[in-house]
Every structure is written in structure tokens, then in C-alpha cells.
Tab-separated table of C-alpha atoms in Angstrom:
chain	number	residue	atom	x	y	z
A	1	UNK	CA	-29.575	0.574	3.875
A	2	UNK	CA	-26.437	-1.474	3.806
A	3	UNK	CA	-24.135	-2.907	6.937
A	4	UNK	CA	-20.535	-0.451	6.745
A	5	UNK	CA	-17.913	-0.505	9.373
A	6	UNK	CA	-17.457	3.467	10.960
A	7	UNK	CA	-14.816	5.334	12.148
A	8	UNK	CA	-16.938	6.945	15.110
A	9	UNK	CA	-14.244	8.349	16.726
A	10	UNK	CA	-10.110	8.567	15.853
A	11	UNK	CA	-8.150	5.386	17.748
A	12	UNK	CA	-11.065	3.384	18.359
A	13	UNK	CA	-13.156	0.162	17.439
A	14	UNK	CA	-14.962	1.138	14.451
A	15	UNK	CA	-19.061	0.196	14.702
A	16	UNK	CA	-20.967	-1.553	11.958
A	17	UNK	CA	-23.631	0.528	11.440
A	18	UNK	CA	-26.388	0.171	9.017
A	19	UNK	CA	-26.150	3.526	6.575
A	20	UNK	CA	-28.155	5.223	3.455
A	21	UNK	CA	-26.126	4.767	0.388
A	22	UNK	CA	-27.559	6.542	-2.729
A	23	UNK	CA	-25.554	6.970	-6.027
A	24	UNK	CA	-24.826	10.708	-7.063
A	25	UNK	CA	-24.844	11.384	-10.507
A	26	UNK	CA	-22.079	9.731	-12.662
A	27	UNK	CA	-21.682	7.428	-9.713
A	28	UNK	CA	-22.695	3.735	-9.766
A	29	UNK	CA	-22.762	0.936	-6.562
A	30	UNK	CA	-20.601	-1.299	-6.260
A	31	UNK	CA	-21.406	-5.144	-4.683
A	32	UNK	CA	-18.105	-4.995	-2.243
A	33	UNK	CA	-16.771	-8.494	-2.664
A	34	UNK	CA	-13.568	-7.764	-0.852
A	35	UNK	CA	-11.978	-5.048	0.650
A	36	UNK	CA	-8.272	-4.309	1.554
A	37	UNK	CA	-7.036	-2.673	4.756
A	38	UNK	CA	-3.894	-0.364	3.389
A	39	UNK	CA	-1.866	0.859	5.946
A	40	UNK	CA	-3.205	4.217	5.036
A	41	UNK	CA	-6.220	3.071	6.274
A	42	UNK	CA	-4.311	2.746	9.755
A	43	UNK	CA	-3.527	6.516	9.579
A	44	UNK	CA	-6.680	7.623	8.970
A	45	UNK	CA	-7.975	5.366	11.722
A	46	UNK	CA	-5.335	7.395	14.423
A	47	UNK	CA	-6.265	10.776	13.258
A	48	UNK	CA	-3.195	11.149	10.819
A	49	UNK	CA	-4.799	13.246	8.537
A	50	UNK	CA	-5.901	16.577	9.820
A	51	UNK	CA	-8.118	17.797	7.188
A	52	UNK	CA	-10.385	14.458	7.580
A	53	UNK	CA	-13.191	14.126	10.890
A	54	UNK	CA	-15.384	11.647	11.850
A	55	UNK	CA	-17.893	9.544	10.645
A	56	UNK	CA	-15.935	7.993	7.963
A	57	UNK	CA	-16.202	4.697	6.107
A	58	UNK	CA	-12.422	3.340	5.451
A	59	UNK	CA	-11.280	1.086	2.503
A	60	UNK	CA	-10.114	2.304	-0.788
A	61	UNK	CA	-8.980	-1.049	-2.141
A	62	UNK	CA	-12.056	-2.269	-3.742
A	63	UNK	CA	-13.258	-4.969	-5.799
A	64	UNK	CA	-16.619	-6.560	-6.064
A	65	UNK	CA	-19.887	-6.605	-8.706
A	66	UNK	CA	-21.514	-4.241	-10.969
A	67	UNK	CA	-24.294	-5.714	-12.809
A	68	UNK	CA	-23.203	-9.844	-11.800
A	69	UNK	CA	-19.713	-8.766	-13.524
A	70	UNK	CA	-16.295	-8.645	-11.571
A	71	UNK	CA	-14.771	-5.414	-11.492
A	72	UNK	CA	-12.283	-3.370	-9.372
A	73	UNK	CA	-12.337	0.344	-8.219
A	74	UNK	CA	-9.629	2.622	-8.514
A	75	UNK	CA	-9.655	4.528	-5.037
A	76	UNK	CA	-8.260	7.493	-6.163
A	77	UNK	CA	-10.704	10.250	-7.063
A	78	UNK	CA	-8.947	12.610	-9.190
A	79	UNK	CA	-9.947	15.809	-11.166
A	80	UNK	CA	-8.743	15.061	-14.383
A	81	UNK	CA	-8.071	18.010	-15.786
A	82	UNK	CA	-4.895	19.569	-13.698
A	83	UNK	CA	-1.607	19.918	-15.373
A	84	UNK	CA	-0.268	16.068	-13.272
A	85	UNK	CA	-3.854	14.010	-14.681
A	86	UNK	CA	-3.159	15.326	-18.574
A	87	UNK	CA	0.088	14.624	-18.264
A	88	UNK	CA	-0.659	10.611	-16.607
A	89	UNK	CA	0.822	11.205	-13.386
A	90	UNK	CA	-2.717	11.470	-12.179
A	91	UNK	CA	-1.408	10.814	-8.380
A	92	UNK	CA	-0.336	13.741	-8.058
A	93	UNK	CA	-3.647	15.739	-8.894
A	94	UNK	CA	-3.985	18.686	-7.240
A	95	UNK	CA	-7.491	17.683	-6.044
A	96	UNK	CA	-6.757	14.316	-5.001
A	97	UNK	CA	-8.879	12.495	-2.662
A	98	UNK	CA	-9.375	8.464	-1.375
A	99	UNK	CA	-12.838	6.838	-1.065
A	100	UNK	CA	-12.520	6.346	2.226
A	101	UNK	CA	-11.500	9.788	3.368
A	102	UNK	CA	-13.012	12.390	1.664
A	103	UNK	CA	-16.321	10.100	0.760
A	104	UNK	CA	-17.562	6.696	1.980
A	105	UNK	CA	-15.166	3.694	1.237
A	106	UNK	CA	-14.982	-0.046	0.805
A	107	UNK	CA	-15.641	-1.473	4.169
A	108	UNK	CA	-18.855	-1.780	3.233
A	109	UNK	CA	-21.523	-4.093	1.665
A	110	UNK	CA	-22.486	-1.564	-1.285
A	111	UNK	CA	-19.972	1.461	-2.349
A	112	UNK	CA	-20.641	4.405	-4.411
A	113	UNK	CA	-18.023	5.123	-6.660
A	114	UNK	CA	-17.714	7.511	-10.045
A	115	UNK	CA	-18.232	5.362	-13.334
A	116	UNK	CA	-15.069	6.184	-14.666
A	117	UNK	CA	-12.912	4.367	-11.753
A	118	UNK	CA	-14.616	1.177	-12.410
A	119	UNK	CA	-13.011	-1.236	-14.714
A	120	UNK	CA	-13.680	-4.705	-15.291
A	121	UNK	CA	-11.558	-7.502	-13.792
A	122	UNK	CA	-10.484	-10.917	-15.636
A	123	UNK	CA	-11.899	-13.073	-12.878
A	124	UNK	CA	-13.708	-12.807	-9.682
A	125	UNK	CA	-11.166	-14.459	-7.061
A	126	UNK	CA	-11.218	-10.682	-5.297
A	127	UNK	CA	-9.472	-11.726	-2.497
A	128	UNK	CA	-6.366	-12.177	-3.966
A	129	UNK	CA	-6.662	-8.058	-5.686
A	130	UNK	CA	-7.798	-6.884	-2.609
A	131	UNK	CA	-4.604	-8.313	-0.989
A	132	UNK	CA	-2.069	-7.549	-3.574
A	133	UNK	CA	-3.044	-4.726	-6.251
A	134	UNK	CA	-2.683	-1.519	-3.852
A	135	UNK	CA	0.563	-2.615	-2.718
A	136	UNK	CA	2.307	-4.592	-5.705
A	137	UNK	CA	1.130	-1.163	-7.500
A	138	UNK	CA	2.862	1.120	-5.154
A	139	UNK	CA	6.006	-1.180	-5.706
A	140	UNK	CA	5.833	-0.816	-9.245
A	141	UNK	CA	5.683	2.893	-8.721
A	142	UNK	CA	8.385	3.493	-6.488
A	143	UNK	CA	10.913	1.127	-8.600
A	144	UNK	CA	10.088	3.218	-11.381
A	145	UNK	CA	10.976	6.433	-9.204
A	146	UNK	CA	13.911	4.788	-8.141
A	147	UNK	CA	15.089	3.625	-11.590
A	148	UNK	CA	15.548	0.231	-10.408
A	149	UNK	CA	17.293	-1.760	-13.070
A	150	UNK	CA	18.167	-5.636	-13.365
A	151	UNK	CA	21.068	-6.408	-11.360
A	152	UNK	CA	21.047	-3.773	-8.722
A	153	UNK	CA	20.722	-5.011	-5.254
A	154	UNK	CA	17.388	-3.396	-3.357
A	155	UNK	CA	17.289	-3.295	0.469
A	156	UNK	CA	13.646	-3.236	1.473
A	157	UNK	CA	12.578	-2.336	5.078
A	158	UNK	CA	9.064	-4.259	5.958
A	159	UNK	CA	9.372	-7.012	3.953
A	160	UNK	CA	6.894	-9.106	5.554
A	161	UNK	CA	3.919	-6.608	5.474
A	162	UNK	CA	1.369	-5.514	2.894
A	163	UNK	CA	3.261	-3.715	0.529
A	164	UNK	CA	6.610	-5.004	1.459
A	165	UNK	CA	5.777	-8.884	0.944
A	166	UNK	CA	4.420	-7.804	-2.675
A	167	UNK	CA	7.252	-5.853	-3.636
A	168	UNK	CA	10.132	-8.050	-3.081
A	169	UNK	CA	8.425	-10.551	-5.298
A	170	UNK	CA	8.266	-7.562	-8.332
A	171	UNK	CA	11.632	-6.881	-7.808
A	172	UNK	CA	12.968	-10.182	-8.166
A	173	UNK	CA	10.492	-10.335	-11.884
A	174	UNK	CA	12.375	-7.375	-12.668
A	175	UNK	CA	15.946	-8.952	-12.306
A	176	UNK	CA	16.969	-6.950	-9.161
A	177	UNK	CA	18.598	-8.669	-6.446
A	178	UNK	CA	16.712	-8.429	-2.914
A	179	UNK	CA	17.794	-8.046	0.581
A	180	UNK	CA	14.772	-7.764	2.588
A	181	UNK	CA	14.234	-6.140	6.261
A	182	UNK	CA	11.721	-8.222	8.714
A	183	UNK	CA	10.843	-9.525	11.875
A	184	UNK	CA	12.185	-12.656	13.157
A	185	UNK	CA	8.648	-14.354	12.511
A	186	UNK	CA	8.273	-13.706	9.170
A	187	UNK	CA	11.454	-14.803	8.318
A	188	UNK	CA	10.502	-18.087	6.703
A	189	UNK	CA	8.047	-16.550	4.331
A	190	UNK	CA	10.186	-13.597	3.165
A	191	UNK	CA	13.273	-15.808	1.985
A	192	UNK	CA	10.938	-17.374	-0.640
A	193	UNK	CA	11.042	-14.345	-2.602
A	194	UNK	CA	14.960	-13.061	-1.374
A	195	UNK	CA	18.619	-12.660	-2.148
A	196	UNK	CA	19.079	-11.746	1.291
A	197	UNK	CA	16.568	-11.699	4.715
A	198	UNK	CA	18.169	-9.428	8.182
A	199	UNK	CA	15.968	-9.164	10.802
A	200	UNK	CA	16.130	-6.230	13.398
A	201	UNK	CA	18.555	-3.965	12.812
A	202	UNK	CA	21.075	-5.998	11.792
A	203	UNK	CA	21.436	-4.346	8.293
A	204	UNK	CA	23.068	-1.466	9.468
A	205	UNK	CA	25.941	-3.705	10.173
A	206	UNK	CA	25.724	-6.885	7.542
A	207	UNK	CA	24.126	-4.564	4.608
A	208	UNK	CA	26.293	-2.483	2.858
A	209	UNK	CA	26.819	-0.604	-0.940
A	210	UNK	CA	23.105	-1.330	-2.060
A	211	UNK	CA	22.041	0.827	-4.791
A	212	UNK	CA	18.591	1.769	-4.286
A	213	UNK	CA	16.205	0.985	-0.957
A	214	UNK	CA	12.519	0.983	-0.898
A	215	UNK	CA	11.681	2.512	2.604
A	216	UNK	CA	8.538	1.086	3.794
A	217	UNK	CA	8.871	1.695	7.277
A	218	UNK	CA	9.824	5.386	7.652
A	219	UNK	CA	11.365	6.575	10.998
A	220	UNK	CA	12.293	3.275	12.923
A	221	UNK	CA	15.259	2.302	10.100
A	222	UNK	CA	15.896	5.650	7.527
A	223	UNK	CA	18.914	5.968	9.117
A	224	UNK	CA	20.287	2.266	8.791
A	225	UNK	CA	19.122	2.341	5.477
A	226	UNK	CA	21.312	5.491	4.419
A	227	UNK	CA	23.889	3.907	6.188
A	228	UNK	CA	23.855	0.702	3.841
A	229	UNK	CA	23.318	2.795	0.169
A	230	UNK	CA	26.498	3.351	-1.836
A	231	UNK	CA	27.557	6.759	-2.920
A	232	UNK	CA	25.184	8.046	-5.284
A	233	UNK	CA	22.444	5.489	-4.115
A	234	UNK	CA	18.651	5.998	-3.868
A	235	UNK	CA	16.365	5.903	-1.201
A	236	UNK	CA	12.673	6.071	-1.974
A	237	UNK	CA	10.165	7.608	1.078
A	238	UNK	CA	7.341	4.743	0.486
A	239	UNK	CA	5.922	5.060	3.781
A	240	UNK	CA	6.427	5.809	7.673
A	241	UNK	CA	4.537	3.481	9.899
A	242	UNK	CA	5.096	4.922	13.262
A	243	UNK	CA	3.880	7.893	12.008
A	244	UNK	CA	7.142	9.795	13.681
A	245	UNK	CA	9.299	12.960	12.763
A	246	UNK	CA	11.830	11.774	10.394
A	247	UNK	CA	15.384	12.600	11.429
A	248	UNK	CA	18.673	12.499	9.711
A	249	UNK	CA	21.140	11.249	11.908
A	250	UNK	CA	24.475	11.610	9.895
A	251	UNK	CA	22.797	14.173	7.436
A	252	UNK	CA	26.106	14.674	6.099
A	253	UNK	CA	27.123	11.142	5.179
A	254	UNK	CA	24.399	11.774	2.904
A	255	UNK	CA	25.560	14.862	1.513
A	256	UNK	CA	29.185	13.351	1.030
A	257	UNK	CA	27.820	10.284	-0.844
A	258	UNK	CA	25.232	12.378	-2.663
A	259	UNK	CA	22.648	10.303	-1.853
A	260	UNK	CA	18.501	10.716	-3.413
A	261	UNK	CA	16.354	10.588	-0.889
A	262	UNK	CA	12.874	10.976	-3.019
A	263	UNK	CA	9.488	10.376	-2.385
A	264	UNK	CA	6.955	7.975	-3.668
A	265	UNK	CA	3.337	9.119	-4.261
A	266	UNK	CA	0.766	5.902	-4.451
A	267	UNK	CA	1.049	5.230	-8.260
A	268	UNK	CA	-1.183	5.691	-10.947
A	269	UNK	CA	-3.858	4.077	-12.687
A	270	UNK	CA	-2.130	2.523	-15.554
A	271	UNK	CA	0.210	1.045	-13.102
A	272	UNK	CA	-2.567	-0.270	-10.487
A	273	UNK	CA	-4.082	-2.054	-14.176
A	274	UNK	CA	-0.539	-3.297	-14.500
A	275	UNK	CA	-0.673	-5.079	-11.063
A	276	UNK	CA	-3.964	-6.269	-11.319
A	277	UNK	CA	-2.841	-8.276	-14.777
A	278	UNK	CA	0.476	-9.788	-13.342
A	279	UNK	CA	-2.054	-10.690	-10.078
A	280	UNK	CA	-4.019	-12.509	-12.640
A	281	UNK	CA	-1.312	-14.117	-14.584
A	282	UNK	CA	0.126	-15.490	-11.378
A	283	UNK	CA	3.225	-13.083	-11.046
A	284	UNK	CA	3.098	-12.733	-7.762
A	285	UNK	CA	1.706	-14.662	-5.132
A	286	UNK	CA	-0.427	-12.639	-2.948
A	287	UNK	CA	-0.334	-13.216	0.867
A	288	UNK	CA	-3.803	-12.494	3.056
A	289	UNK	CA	-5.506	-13.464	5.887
A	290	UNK	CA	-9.740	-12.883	5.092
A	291	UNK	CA	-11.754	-11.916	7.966
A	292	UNK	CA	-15.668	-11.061	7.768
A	293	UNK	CA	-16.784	-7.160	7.908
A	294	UNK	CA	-18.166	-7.455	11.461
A	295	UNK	CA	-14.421	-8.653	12.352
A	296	UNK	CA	-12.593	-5.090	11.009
A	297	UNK	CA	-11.232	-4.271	14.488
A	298	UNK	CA	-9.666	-7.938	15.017
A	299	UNK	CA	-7.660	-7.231	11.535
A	300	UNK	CA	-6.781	-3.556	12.793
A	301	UNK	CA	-5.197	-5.081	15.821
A	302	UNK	CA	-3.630	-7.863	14.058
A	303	UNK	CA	-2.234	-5.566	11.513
A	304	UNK	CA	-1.053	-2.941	13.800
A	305	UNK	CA	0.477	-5.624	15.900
A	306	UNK	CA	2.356	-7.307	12.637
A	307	UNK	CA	0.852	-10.501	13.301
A	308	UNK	CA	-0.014	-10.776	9.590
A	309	UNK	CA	2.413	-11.486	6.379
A	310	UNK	CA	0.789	-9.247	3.981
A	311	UNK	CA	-2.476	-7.615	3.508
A	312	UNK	CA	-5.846	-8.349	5.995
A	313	UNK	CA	-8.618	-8.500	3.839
A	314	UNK	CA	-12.412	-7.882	4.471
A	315	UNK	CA	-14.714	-9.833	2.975
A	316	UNK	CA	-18.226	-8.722	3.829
């Protein structure tokens, strides 16, 4: 039996709950040193995916022990053998699936995980992955999907949260120059790592001609973001917080300046190995606040309430 942290029921406190965890075959379990709370996560907590129902175990950003050795988990469960995994674009497998969704996850003590998502890490500060790798990945991904090249100024919208704080820092190590969206409060902490801050909506109006914007937040600033992309600028779909209907306002001012509005799926493994080394080769700084398992709903309602710059962390 091992302590795990349950989604009993959609939009409320998970309960730590002590639960049988027995390796299937190919499978292995892993010591969970630290666990990451994506905003994915945050969905799945609020009933965002339809397919997935109670009891579930969250946390797909893993890293811990197998066999007194550091090593990380790749949270994607893939088939391996669709047309998108031969070809290396293996987040887009047709029979995708998280831990954490459609199997137990990380916010536990012990997690079961396939053999062949394990790899080993080059030090056993897991903290810091936990914090950083899922999101600096997806940043690496959707740059590359934008075709982000040195020079180019990059609006990002949530620049002070998980993913947002971790990809402003790879754009500027890729040469790009970075205005970055926030709240007042993390102001301070977002200029370390930015050309530009704006806070509010104030980049509709001080923000113009950008060439490419990573859009974190979805609904609340798609349109202020199309607003401030050149002709023939991209916009990548990296998430939508609110979880709201996306609506064009001006649909075409987008047509006129033949905008790209494309999506951005995760990323894929070589990339999330490519995080984990610049992590580890201090890169990028990653920004965390730890709390203990027992303490999951304190970090849901500090990151739902943006009270955190970065990634909340559990560290059982």
C-alpha cells in the first residue's frame, strides 16, 4: 500500500488515500521523489476531459528512484507503432494517453510506469525537473512549430506561470527578443528574463508587429494577441486556461494579414530529454514553490489563484 492523493470527485479537494499499487508486466515502480502539478492537471481536476471519471491519481511529471538511481518518467504513454511514433512525432499518437488520466499518476509515493518511459537522470535535485522539464519542453516544442528564429520578437501571454516563466528564458537562449504578458505581481520576476514586460491588457495597445506569439493563456487575450502580430505572423494555441470557447473577434483582420494560428501538441520525447539536459546544465533557472503530498489541495488553490511564479511541486 502506498499514500496517493485522489481525485474522488471533479472540482474538489482530492483525499490521500492509502492504495494497492502492483506493477503490470513491462512496468516497473517508481520511488516518486517529486512530482509536478501541470496545468493539465487543473483540467482534469474540473472535469475537462470527458472521456476520463473518477478515482484518478493526477501527476504526469515524474521523477524519483528506480533501484537507489535518479531517473525521470516520460508521462506520455504512447503506442509506438502508429504512422506519428515511427515517424518521432510520437505526441501525436493516435493512442495517446497521460499517467494520470488514463492510469494512476505521480502524486503518489510509488508509481507504476512502462520500462521504456524511464530514463536515467544526471543528478537527483528532482525538484528543479519536476518544476521545469514539462513546461521548458512544451516551449521548445511550440518555438519549433512556430519557427521561431534569432531576432524575431515573441509576445508571450502568462509569462509568470509554469510554462510561461520557463519559456521566456528558452527564447531569450535562442536569440529571440521577448515581450512577456503578466500580472502586476509577477512583474519583478518576469523582467529578469525580458525584452519587454505589459501587464493586463495593455499589449493590445503598447505591443505591436511581433512576429510570432506563444499563447499560453487561451481565451482571456487571443484576440489582443492577433491584434499585436504583423502580417504574416504566427500565433501558436499552447494552452487555454479558463477553459472557455475561443472566439475570433476581428476574424478578418486575420484573414487580411494572413495570419497562422496553429496548434501546439505537448512535445515529444527527444525534446522533453532536451529540457531535462539544459535543466541540468543550468540553462534555465527553474522557478517552484515545494509543498508535501498531504498539502496537494493548498498548491491547487494557489495555482489556480496565480499566487505562484512557475510550477507547484509535490514532494511526497
Amino acid at each position: 500500500m502506498v499514500r496517493a492523493a485522489v481525485i474522488e470527485e471533479f472540482g474538489r479537494d482530492l483525499r490521500m488515500e492509502d492504495v494497492e499499487m502492483e506493477p503490470g508486466p513491462g512496468e516497473v515502480p517508481v520511488e516518486v521523489r517529486a512530482s509536478g502539478i501541470c496545468g493539465r492537471d487543473l483540467v482534469v481536476w474540473r472535469g475537462g476531459f470527458r472521456n476520463l471519471r473518477p478515482p484518478l491519481i493526477p501527476g504526469h511529471e515524474v521523477f524519483g528512484e528506480l533501484d537507489g538511481r535518479p531517473v525521470g518518467v516520460f508521462g506520455a504513454i504512447t503506442c509506438g507503432t502508429c504512422r506519428y511514433c515511427r515517424s518521432g512525432k510520437e505526441n501525436l499518437c493516435e493512442s495517446l494517453t497521460f499517467l494520470g488520466e488514463g492510469r494512476p499518476g505521480g502524486y503518489a509515493e510509488v508509481v507504476d510506469v512502462p520500462l521504456g518511459n524511464v530514463f536515467d537522470l544526471p543528478d537527483s535535485d528532482y525538484p528543479r525537473y519536476a518544476a521545469a522539464a514539462c513546461p521548458l519542453a512544451t516551449a521548445i516544442h511550440s518555438s519549433r512549430i512556430a519557427g521561431i528564429r534569432e531576432g524575431e520578437r515573441v509576445l508571450v501571454t502568462g509569462a509568470g506561470g509554469g510554462v510561461g516563466i520557463h519559456a521566456i528564458q528558452y527564447l531569450r537562449a535562442i536569440g529571440a527578443k521577448v515581450i512577456s504578458a503578466t500580472s502586476e505581481g509577477k512583474v519583478d520576476v518576469v523582467s529578469r528574463y525580458s525584452d519587454q514586460v505589459v501587464t493586463g491588457r495593455e499589449f493590445s495597445r503598447d505591443v505591436r508587429e511581433v512576429d510570432a506569439v506563444l499563447e499560453i493563456v487561451g481565451s482571456d487575450t487571443v484576440n489582443e494577441s492577433l491584434r499585436s502580430l504583423r502580417r504574416e505572423g504566427r500565433l501558436v494555441l499552447v494552452g487555454n486556461v479558463g477553459g472557455r470557447s475561443i472566439e475570433l473577434v476581428r476574424p478578418a483582420m486575420s484573414i487580411m494579414r494572413e495570419h497562422a494560428i496553429l496548434g501546439s501538441a505537448a512535445f515529444t520525447k527527444s525534446e522533453y530529454l532536451e529540457a531535462v539536459r539544459m535543466i541540468h546544465e543550468g540553462m534555465i533557472e527553474p522557478h517552484y514553490r515545494t509543498y508535501p503530498l498531504e498539502g496537494v489541495n493548498d498548491a491547487y488553490r494557489d495555482v489556480a489563484g496565480g499566487r505562484i511564479v512557475g510550477r507547484a511541486v509535490l514532494v511526497p
